[in-house]
Coordinates of C-alpha atoms and ligand atoms in Angstrom, one line a residue:
X1 CA 0.0 0.0 0.0
X2 CA 1.3 3.4 -0.8
X3 CA 1.5 5.8 2.1
X4 CA -0.5 9.1 2.2
X5 CA 2.6 10.8 1.3
X6 CA 3.2 8.9 -1.8
X7 CA -0.4 9.8 -2.7
X8 CA 0.2 13.4 -2.1
X9 CA 3.3 13.3 -4.2
X10 CA 1.5 11.4 -7.0
X11 CA -1.6 13.8 -7.0
X12 CA 0.6 16.9 -7.0
X13 CA 3.2 15.7 -9.6
X14 CA 2.1 13.2 -12.1
X15 CA -0.4 11.0 -13.7
X16 CA 1.1 8.5 -11.1
X17 CA 0.3 4.9 -10.4
X18 CA -0.4 4.7 -6.6
X19 CA 1.6 1.6 -5.9
X20 CA 5.1 2.0 -7.0
X21 CA 8.2 0.1 -6.0
X22 CA 9.9 2.9 -4.3
X23 CA 13.3 3.2 -2.7
X24 CA 13.0 7.0 -2.1
X25 CA 11.3 7.2 1.3
X26 CA 9.0 10.2 1.6
X27 CA 8.4 11.1 5.1
X28 CA 6.9 14.6 4.7
X29 CA 3.6 15.7 6.2
X30 CA 2.8 18.0 3.3
X31 CA 3.9 18.9 -0.2
X32 CA 3.8 22.4 -1.7
X33 CA 4.3 22.2 -5.5
X34 CA 5.3 24.9 -8.1
X35 CA 5.4 24.6 -11.8
X36 CA 3.8 24.3 -15.2
X37 CA 1.6 21.9 -17.0
X38 CA 3.9 19.0 -16.1
X39 CA 2.3 19.2 -12.6
X40 CA -0.7 21.4 -13.0
X41 CA -3.7 19.5 -11.6
X42 CA -6.3 21.9 -12.9
X43 CA -5.1 25.3 -11.8
X44 CA -5.0 27.1 -15.3
X45 CA -8.4 25.7 -16.5
X46 CA -10.0 26.7 -13.2
X47 CA -8.4 30.2 -13.2
X48 CA -9.2 30.8 -16.8
X49 CA -12.6 29.3 -16.7
X50 CA -12.1 26.8 -19.4
X51 CA -12.7 23.1 -19.8
X52 CA -10.2 20.9 -21.6
X53 CA -12.0 18.7 -24.2
X54 CA -12.0 14.9 -24.2
X55 CA -10.0 12.8 -24.5
X56 CA -8.1 14.7 -21.7
X57 CA -8.6 12.8 -18.6
X58 CA -9.8 9.5 -20.4
X59 CA -7.6 7.1 -18.5
X60 CA -8.2 8.1 -14.9
X61 CA -11.6 10.1 -14.5
X62 CA -13.1 9.0 -17.8
X63 CA -13.7 12.8 -18.3
X64 CA -11.5 15.9 -18.6
X65 CA -10.2 17.2 -15.2
X66 CA -8.2 20.2 -16.1
X67 CA -5.0 18.2 -16.2
X68 CA -3.0 18.2 -19.4
X69 CA -2.8 14.5 -19.6
X70 CA -5.1 11.5 -20.2
X71 CA -4.6 10.5 -16.4
X72 CA -4.9 11.7 -12.9
X73 CA -5.4 15.1 -11.2
X74 CA -6.8 16.5 -7.9
X75 CA -5.8 18.4 -4.8
X76 CA -5.8 18.2 -0.8
X77 CA -4.9 21.1 1.4
X78 CA -4.3 19.2 4.6
X79 CA -1.2 17.7 3.0
X80 CA -0.3 20.7 0.9
X81 CA -1.2 22.7 -2.1
X82 CA -0.3 22.7 -5.7
X83 CA 0.4 26.3 -7.2
X84 CA 1.6 24.9 -10.7
X85 CA -0.3 26.3 -13.7
X86 CA -0.1 25.1 -17.3
X87 CA 2.1 27.3 -19.5
X88 CA 3.9 29.0 -16.6
X89 CA 7.3 30.3 -16.9
X90 CA 10.0 31.1 -14.4
X91 CA 10.3 34.7 -15.8
X92 CA 7.3 36.9 -15.3
X93 CA 4.4 36.6 -17.5
X94 CA 4.0 39.1 -20.3
X95 CA 1.1 40.0 -22.5
X96 CA 1.7 36.9 -24.7
X97 CA 1.9 34.4 -21.9
X98 CA -0.5 31.6 -21.7
X99 CA -0.5 31.5 -17.9
X100 CA -0.4 34.7 -15.7
X101 CA 1.1 32.7 -12.9
X102 CA 4.9 33.0 -13.4
X103 CA 7.0 31.6 -10.7
X104 CA 7.2 34.8 -8.6
X105 CA 3.4 34.9 -8.6
X106 CA 3.1 31.3 -7.5
X107 CA 5.6 31.9 -4.6
X108 CA 3.3 35.1 -3.7
X109 CA 0.2 32.8 -3.8
X110 CA 2.0 30.4 -1.4
X111 CA 2.8 33.2 1.0
X112 CA -1.0 34.3 0.9
X113 CA -1.9 30.6 1.3
X114 CA 0.3 30.3 4.5
X115 CA -1.0 33.5 6.0
X116 CA -4.6 32.5 5.5
X117 CA -3.8 29.0 6.9
X118 CA -2.3 30.6 10.0
X119 CA -5.3 32.8 10.5
X120 CA -7.7 29.7 10.1
X121 CA -5.6 27.6 12.6
X122 CA -5.8 30.4 15.1
X123 CA -9.7 30.1 14.7
X124 CA -9.3 26.4 15.3
X125 CA -12.2 25.6 13.0
X126 CA -10.6 24.2 9.9
X127 CA -7.6 22.2 11.2
X128 CA -8.5 19.0 9.2
X129 CA -8.8 20.9 6.0
X130 CA -5.5 22.9 6.1
X131 CA -1.9 22.1 6.9
X132 CA -0.7 22.2 10.5
X133 CA 1.6 25.1 11.3
X134 CA 4.8 23.0 11.5
X135 CA 4.0 21.3 8.1
X136 CA 5.4 24.5 6.4
X137 CA 8.9 23.8 7.8
X138 CA 8.6 19.9 7.6
X139 CA 7.0 19.9 4.2
X140 CA 8.6 19.1 0.9
X141 CA 8.6 22.1 -1.6
X142 CA 8.7 20.7 -5.2
X143 CA 9.5 22.4 -8.4
X144 CA 9.1 21.5 -12.0
X145 CA 9.4 24.6 -14.1
X146 CA 11.5 26.1 -16.8
X147 CA 10.3 24.1 -19.9
X148 CA 8.1 27.0 -21.1
X149 CA 11.0 29.5 -20.6
X150 CA 13.2 27.4 -22.8
X151 CA 10.9 25.9 -25.3
X152 CA 8.9 29.1 -25.7
X153 CA 12.1 31.3 -26.2
X154 CA 12.7 29.6 -29.6
X155 CA 9.8 31.3 -31.2
X156 CA 11.6 34.7 -30.9
X157 CA 15.2 33.9 -30.0
X158 CA 18.2 32.0 -31.5
X159 CA 20.2 29.6 -29.4
X160 CA 22.8 32.1 -28.5
X161 CA 20.4 34.6 -27.2
X162 CA 18.6 31.9 -25.3
X163 CA 21.8 30.6 -23.7
X164 CA 22.6 34.2 -22.5
X165 CA 19.1 34.4 -21.0
X166 CA 19.5 31.4 -18.9
X167 CA 21.4 33.3 -15.9
X168 CA 18.5 35.8 -15.9
X169 CA 15.9 32.9 -15.7
X170 CA 17.8 31.2 -13.0
X171 CA 18.3 34.5 -11.0
X172 CA 14.4 34.8 -10.9
X173 CA 14.2 31.2 -9.7
X174 CA 16.7 31.7 -7.0
X175 CA 14.8 34.7 -5.9
X176 CA 11.7 32.7 -5.5
X177 CA 13.5 30.0 -3.7
X178 CA 15.0 32.5 -1.3
X179 CA 11.5 34.1 -0.6
X180 CA 10.2 30.6 0.2
X181 CA 13.2 30.0 2.5
X182 CA 12.4 33.3 4.3
X183 CA 8.8 32.0 4.6
X184 CA 10.0 28.9 6.5
X185 CA 10.6 26.3 3.6
X186 CA 13.5 23.9 4.4
X187 CA 13.2 20.8 2.0
X188 CA 13.6 21.6 -1.7
X189 CA 12.9 19.0 -4.4
X190 CA 14.0 20.5 -7.8
X191 CA 13.2 18.9 -11.1
X192 CA 15.4 19.9 -14.1
X193 CA 13.8 20.3 -17.3
X194 CA 13.2 17.5 -20.0
X195 CA 14.5 17.2 -23.5
X196 CA 12.2 19.9 -24.9
X197 CA 13.5 19.3 -28.4
X198 CA 11.8 15.8 -28.5
X199 CA 8.3 17.3 -28.0
X200 CA 6.2 17.0 -31.1
X201 CA 4.9 20.6 -30.9
X202 CA 8.4 22.0 -31.3
X203 CA 9.5 19.4 -33.8
X204 CA 6.6 20.3 -35.9
X205 CA 7.3 24.0 -35.6
X206 CA 11.2 24.0 -36.1
X207 CA 12.1 20.6 -37.4
X208 CA 10.8 20.7 -41.1
X209 CA 14.5 20.9 -42.1
X210 CA 15.6 17.4 -40.8
X211 CA 19.2 18.3 -40.6
X212 CA 18.0 20.2 -37.4
X213 CA 17.1 16.7 -35.9
X214 CA 19.3 14.3 -34.0
X215 CA 19.3 10.6 -34.4
X216 CA 16.3 10.3 -32.1
X217 CA 14.3 12.8 -34.2
X218 CA 14.7 15.7 -31.6
X219 CA 15.7 19.1 -32.1
X220 CA 19.3 19.6 -31.4
X221 CA 19.5 23.1 -30.4
X222 CA 16.3 22.9 -28.1
X223 CA 18.0 20.0 -26.2
X224 CA 21.2 21.8 -26.1
X225 CA 19.4 24.7 -24.4
X226 CA 17.6 22.4 -22.0
X227 CA 21.1 20.8 -21.0
X228 CA 22.7 24.3 -20.4
X229 CA 19.8 25.3 -18.4
X230 CA 20.1 22.1 -16.4
X231 CA 23.7 22.4 -15.8
X232 CA 23.3 26.0 -14.3
X233 CA 20.3 24.8 -12.3
X234 CA 22.3 22.0 -10.8
X235 CA 25.1 24.6 -10.0
X236 CA 22.5 26.8 -8.3
X237 CA 21.1 23.8 -6.2
X238 CA 24.7 23.2 -5.1
X239 CA 25.1 26.9 -4.1
X240 CA 21.9 27.0 -2.2
X241 CA 22.7 23.8 -0.3
X242 CA 26.1 25.4 0.6
X243 CA 24.6 28.8 1.5
X244 CA 21.9 27.4 3.8
X245 CA 23.1 24.9 6.4
X246 CA 19.5 24.0 7.5
X247 CA 18.0 23.1 4.2
X248 CA 17.9 20.0 2.1
X249 CA 18.1 20.4 -1.5
X250 CA 17.4 17.6 -3.9
X251 CA 18.1 18.0 -7.7
X252 CA 16.4 15.4 -9.8
X253 CA 17.5 14.7 -13.3
X254 CA 14.2 14.4 -15.3
X255 CA 16.1 15.1 -18.6
X256 CA 18.0 11.7 -18.3
X257 CA 14.9 9.8 -17.3
X258 CA 12.9 11.2 -20.2
X259 CA 15.7 10.9 -22.8
X260 CA 16.4 7.4 -21.9
X261 CA 12.6 6.7 -22.2
X262 CA 12.6 8.3 -25.7
X263 CA 15.9 6.6 -26.8
X264 CA 15.0 3.2 -25.5
X265 CA 11.3 3.3 -25.7
X266 CA 10.7 -0.4 -26.8
X267 CA 12.8 -1.6 -23.9
X268 CA 10.5 0.2 -21.6
X269 CA 7.3 -1.1 -23.3
X270 CA 6.5 1.8 -25.6
X271 CA 6.0 1.8 -29.4
X272 CA 6.0 5.5 -30.2
X273 CA 8.6 7.8 -28.7
X274 CA 7.9 11.1 -30.4
X275 CA 4.4 11.0 -32.1
X276 CA 1.5 12.4 -30.2
X277 CA -1.3 10.0 -29.2
X278 CA -3.9 12.7 -29.5
X279 CA -3.5 15.1 -32.5
X280 CA -3.9 15.6 -36.2
X281 CA -1.8 14.8 -39.2
X282 CA -0.6 11.2 -38.6
X283 CA 3.0 10.1 -38.5
X284 CA 5.6 10.9 -38.0
X285 CA 4.4 13.6 -35.3
X286 CA 0.6 13.8 -35.4
X287 CA 0.9 17.4 -34.4
X288 CA -0.7 20.3 -36.2
X289 CA -0.6 23.7 -34.6
X290 CA -3.9 24.7 -36.2
X291 CA -5.9 22.2 -34.1
X292 CA -5.0 20.8 -30.6
X293 CA -6.0 17.6 -28.9
X294 CA -9.7 17.2 -28.7
X295 CA -10.7 20.1 -30.8
X296 CA -12.1 20.5 -34.5
X297 CA -11.5 23.2 -36.8
X298 CA -12.9 24.3 -40.2
X299 CA -10.0 25.4 -42.5
X300 CA -10.5 28.3 -44.8
X301 CA -11.3 25.9 -47.8
X302 CA -14.1 24.4 -45.9
X303 CA -12.3 21.1 -44.8
X304 CA -12.9 20.1 -41.3
X305 CA -10.1 18.6 -39.3
X306 CA -10.2 17.0 -35.7
X307 CA -7.4 16.2 -33.5
X308 CA -8.4 12.7 -31.9
X309 CA -6.9 10.5 -29.5
X310 CA -5.1 7.3 -30.4
X311 CA -6.6 3.9 -29.6
X312 CA -3.8 2.9 -27.0
X313 CA -2.2 5.7 -25.2
X314 CA -0.2 3.4 -23.1
X315 CA 2.2 2.6 -26.0
X316 CA 2.8 6.4 -26.6
X317 CA 5.4 8.4 -24.7
X318 CA 3.7 11.5 -25.7
X319 CA 0.1 12.5 -25.1
X320 CA -0.7 15.7 -27.1
X321 CA 2.7 16.8 -28.5
X322 CA 3.6 18.8 -25.4
X323 CA 2.7 16.5 -22.4
X324 CA 3.6 13.0 -21.6
X325 CA 0.9 10.5 -21.5
X326 CA -0.3 8.6 -18.3
X327 CA 1.8 5.5 -18.8
X328 CA 4.9 7.5 -19.6
X329 CA 4.3 9.8 -16.7
X330 CA 4.0 6.6 -14.5
X331 CA 7.2 5.4 -15.9
X332 CA 9.0 8.7 -15.1
X333 CA 7.6 8.7 -11.5
X334 CA 8.8 5.3 -11.1
X335 CA 12.4 6.3 -12.1
X336 CA 12.3 9.3 -9.9
X337 CA 11.3 7.0 -7.0
X338 CA 14.3 4.6 -7.5
X339 CA 16.4 7.6 -6.1
X340 CA 18.9 6.8 -8.9
X341 CA 18.3 10.3 -10.6
X342 CA 18.4 12.3 -7.4
X343 CA 21.4 14.1 -6.1
X344 CA 21.0 14.5 -2.4
X345 CA 24.6 15.1 -2.0
X346 CA 25.2 18.5 -3.5
X347 CA 28.1 20.6 -2.4
Ligands
NAG401 C1 17.9 16.6 5.7 O1 17.5 15.3 5.4 C2 18.0 14.4 6.4 C3 17.8 13.0 5.9 O2 16.6 12.9 5.2 C4 17.4 14.7 7.7 O3 18.0 13.8 8.7 C5 17.7 16.1 8.1 O4 17.1 16.4 9.3 C6 17.2 17.1 7.1 N1 17.8 18.3 7.3 C7 16.9 19.4 7.5 C8 17.5 20.8 7.8 O5 15.7 19.3 7.2
NAG402 C1 19.8 3.5 -23.7 O1 20.0 2.3 -23.1 C2 21.4 2.0 -23.1 C3 21.5 0.6 -22.6 O2 21.0 0.6 -21.3 C4 22.2 3.0 -22.3 O3 23.5 2.7 -22.3 C5 21.8 4.4 -22.9 O4 22.5 5.4 -22.1 C6 20.3 4.7 -23.0 N1 20.2 6.0 -23.8 C7 19.9 7.0 -23.2 C8 19.7 8.3 -24.1 O5 19.7 7.1 -21.9
NAG403 C1 -8.1 22.0 -47.7 O1 -6.8 22.3 -47.2 C2 -6.2 21.2 -46.6 C3 -4.9 21.7 -45.9 O2 -4.3 22.6 -46.6 C4 -5.9 20.0 -47.6 O3 -5.3 19.0 -47.0 C5 -7.2 19.7 -48.2 O4 -7.2 18.7 -49.2 C6 -8.0 20.9 -48.7 N1 -9.4 20.6 -49.1 C7 -10.0 20.8 -50.2 C8 -11.3 20.3 -50.4 O5 -9.4 21.5 -51.1
NAG404 C1 -8.6 2.5 -33.8 O1 -9.2 1.2 -33.9 C2 -10.2 1.2 -34.8 C3 -11.1 -0.1 -34.7 O2 -10.2 -1.2 -34.4 C4 -9.7 1.4 -36.2 O3 -10.6 1.3 -37.2 C5 -9.0 2.8 -36.3 O4 -8.2 2.9 -37.5 C6 -7.9 2.7 -35.1 N1 -7.3 4.1 -35.2 C7 -6.1 4.4 -35.1 C8 -5.8 5.9 -34.9 O5 -5.3 3.6 -35.0
NAG405 C1 19.9 2.2 -10.1 O1 21.1 2.3 -10.9 C2 22.0 1.1 -10.8 C3 23.2 1.5 -11.4 O2 23.0 1.7 -12.8 C4 21.3 -0.1 -11.1 O3 22.0 -1.2 -10.9 C5 19.9 -0.3 -10.3 O4 19.3 -1.4 -10.7 C6 19.1 1.0 -10.4 N1 18.0 0.8 -9.5 C7 16.8 0.7 -9.9 C8 15.8 0.5 -8.8 O5 16.4 0.9 -11.1

């Protein structure tokens, strides 16, 4: 049986299988999560008042839940809160952003949440619905954000410009982490960013010239930017661990887990490493920027196109060209929980 903390982690983070062989032992009373659609359980959909269309949610709820996946979503305040919102970036949102909840805003939302919880606890009426006061210090603070900063930047910048932007992105991240530390956070669990160059959405937009693709079919420069971001993120984690003697910083190498899944997909039980399960256009990408998963569109010449789900999402790594499918997320979560990709000995 999974412990309640495994469940909290799963709910917060992934379309996860609740019973996973795990050697990372979680013993945190609460989880506070910050990020983008990789861990949004319905924030953006709720905030902006839209419904994701079917087949989102088909494998867990049988109906869309606001989660950008075919699987799980949900939340529970006693054991923490999830501030992640789809489309979010580390850098502050601008007029063109999908999500207004940049990382700094999510940190401010946390600070308001904590202040409100402390007020409610003083009133002694809602103890079972909100975290206990010491959960804020003992809880785990999780982060999976940066993918949209890197992936999104390629629409307006070249590789060199993006590489020179990375320190600015990470300075903003550091400032958010420090604000959380000042608010009492002590246990930090930081995911690096995945191989964004392997996402069908970007391959469709930037990979029509196949010389830009590597042997896996991924965009070279996108993955190069993701790697550069990750190296500097890891260095920042080491710096924070050295600077604050009373914190635990864990850096988790999501990039390697996902790249291994894509490179060795058949060994891990998958048939399609890059092609989206839900989309339009068929092989090799099944991604068409004119119509996203679950939607139908009438083209100017009168032809109607629909982005439909595939028959068996469990053999697809990618769900909709941007997000991983339920089975792939389960695989990623199982690898995180082996502990093999976590660096707990930063110095
Ligand atoms: C860091 O983690 C270790 C092992 O999980 C624990 O013993 C220690 O108390 C933690 N330190 C802080 C400051 O939370
Ligand atoms: C694929 O699997 C092989 C054999 O286990 C391993 O050496 C290699 O690093 C894997 N590829 C990636 C990209 O992880
Ligand atoms: C309309 O345009 C689409 C895409 O450009 C094309 O595939 C389709 O054949 C066209 N339909 C007609 C009726 O011309
Ligand atoms: C899904 O299965 C149905 C019935 O077996 C088949 O007609 C259809 O072509 C399949 N669709 C895809 C996208 O494989
Ligand atoms: C962790 O990695 C080691 C070394 O590569 C490997 O032998 C071990 O099986 C891995 N553990 C799990 C649970 O995958």
